[in-house]
mmCIF file of C-alpha atoms in Angstrom:
data_model
loop_
_atom_site.group_PDB
_atom_site.id
_atom_site.type_symbol
_atom_site.label_atom_id
_atom_site.label_comp_id
_atom_site.label_asym_id
_atom_site.label_seq_id
_atom_site.Cartn_x
_atom_site.Cartn_y
_atom_site.Cartn_z
ATOM 1 C CA MET A 28 137.458 -51.574 48.353
ATOM 2 C CA LYS A 29 136.352 -47.954 48.486
ATOM 3 C CA LYS A 30 132.785 -47.015 47.660
ATOM 4 C CA PRO A 31 132.570 -44.493 44.816
ATOM 5 C CA LEU A 32 131.721 -40.972 45.911
ATOM 6 C CA GLN A 33 128.124 -40.028 45.112
ATOM 7 C CA TRP A 34 128.637 -36.442 43.970
ATOM 8 C CA HIS A 35 125.514 -36.143 41.776
ATOM 9 C CA PRO A 36 123.243 -34.982 44.647
ATOM 10 C CA ALA A 37 125.775 -32.306 45.621
ATOM 11 C CA PHE A 38 126.102 -31.144 42.012
ATOM 12 C CA GLN A 39 122.306 -30.945 41.688
ATOM 13 C CA ALA A 40 122.118 -28.890 44.902
ATOM 14 C CA VAL A 41 124.812 -26.489 43.658
ATOM 15 C CA LEU A 42 122.906 -25.918 40.406
ATOM 16 C CA GLN A 43 119.714 -25.158 42.325
ATOM 17 C CA ILE A 44 121.538 -22.768 44.665
ATOM 18 C CA GLU A 45 123.233 -21.043 41.722
ATOM 19 C CA PHE A 46 119.891 -20.428 40.007
ATOM 20 C CA ALA A 47 117.820 -19.821 43.185
ATOM 21 C CA GLU A 48 116.899 -16.257 42.191
ATOM 22 C CA GLU A 49 115.415 -17.485 38.902
ATOM 23 C CA ALA A 50 114.127 -20.870 40.059
ATOM 24 C CA LYS A 51 110.538 -19.953 39.172
ATOM 25 C CA TYR A 52 111.615 -19.881 35.512
ATOM 26 C CA LEU A 53 113.457 -23.226 35.579
ATOM 27 C CA GLN A 54 112.611 -26.853 36.269
ATOM 28 C CA PHE A 55 115.357 -29.231 37.456
ATOM 29 C CA LEU A 56 115.112 -32.971 36.754
ATOM 30 C CA LYS A 57 117.745 -35.163 38.424
ATOM 31 C CA GLU A 58 119.356 -38.177 36.770
ATOM 32 C CA TYR A 59 117.039 -37.856 33.791
ATOM 33 C CA ASN A 60 116.750 -40.935 31.543
ATOM 34 C CA LEU A 61 117.428 -40.041 27.919
ATOM 35 C CA THR A 62 116.243 -43.381 26.520
ATOM 36 C CA ASP A 63 114.621 -46.595 27.700
ATOM 37 C CA SER A 64 118.085 -48.045 28.264
ATOM 38 C CA PRO A 65 120.179 -46.948 31.269
ATOM 39 C CA LEU A 66 121.735 -43.944 29.506
ATOM 40 C CA ARG A 67 121.296 -40.983 31.891
ATOM 41 C CA ILE A 68 122.439 -37.413 32.189
ATOM 42 C CA ASP A 69 123.223 -35.636 35.447
ATOM 43 C CA THR A 70 120.636 -32.878 35.192
ATOM 44 C CA LEU A 71 118.050 -31.642 32.738
ATOM 45 C CA ILE A 72 117.111 -27.990 33.282
ATOM 46 C CA ILE A 73 113.949 -26.914 31.497
ATOM 47 C CA LYS A 74 113.465 -23.225 30.875
ATOM 48 C CA VAL A 75 109.749 -22.888 31.608
ATOM 49 C CA ASP A 76 109.245 -19.419 30.101
ATOM 50 C CA ALA A 77 111.119 -18.938 26.825
ATOM 51 C CA GLY A 78 110.854 -15.147 27.061
ATOM 52 C CA VAL A 79 112.784 -14.848 30.338
ATOM 53 C CA LYS A 80 116.503 -14.027 30.203
ATOM 54 C CA ILE A 81 118.491 -15.897 32.852
ATOM 55 C CA GLN A 82 120.995 -13.520 34.443
ATOM 56 C CA LYS A 83 123.643 -15.981 35.684
ATOM 57 C CA LYS A 84 126.484 -16.230 33.158
ATOM 58 C CA ILE A 85 126.054 -19.936 32.420
ATOM 59 C CA GLY A 86 122.281 -19.490 32.221
ATOM 60 C CA ARG A 87 122.548 -16.909 29.447
ATOM 61 C CA ILE A 88 123.109 -19.708 26.926
ATOM 62 C CA PHE A 89 120.070 -21.710 28.091
ATOM 63 C CA ARG A 90 117.450 -22.675 25.555
ATOM 64 C CA GLY A 91 114.249 -24.623 26.289
ATOM 65 C CA TYR A 92 115.932 -27.880 27.356
ATOM 66 C CA ASN A 93 119.449 -27.846 28.789
ATOM 67 C CA ILE A 94 121.477 -30.962 29.497
ATOM 68 C CA ILE A 95 124.068 -30.580 32.229
ATOM 69 C CA GLU A 96 126.674 -33.321 32.524
ATOM 70 C CA TYR A 97 129.533 -33.031 34.971
ATOM 71 C CA ASN A 98 132.399 -35.505 35.107
ATOM 72 C CA TRP A 99 135.029 -35.517 37.753
ATOM 73 C CA TYR A 100 137.853 -37.993 37.454
ATOM 74 C CA THR A 101 140.456 -38.633 40.105
#
């Protein structure tokens, strides 16, 4: 039986690389628990300074707390 591919660390790294120029304005939390039960999201990106405009296209829609969930099915 094949082991499932652990792509979450790679996805987290890509997000941090993508936003490297503005990393001082963002906080990345991996596999963040949404509740006490095992419900988790891939990444929570917190915009530390609300007055800063993120220049990357996807970052332009960011608010204070941004949930990033990526699903890849084969």
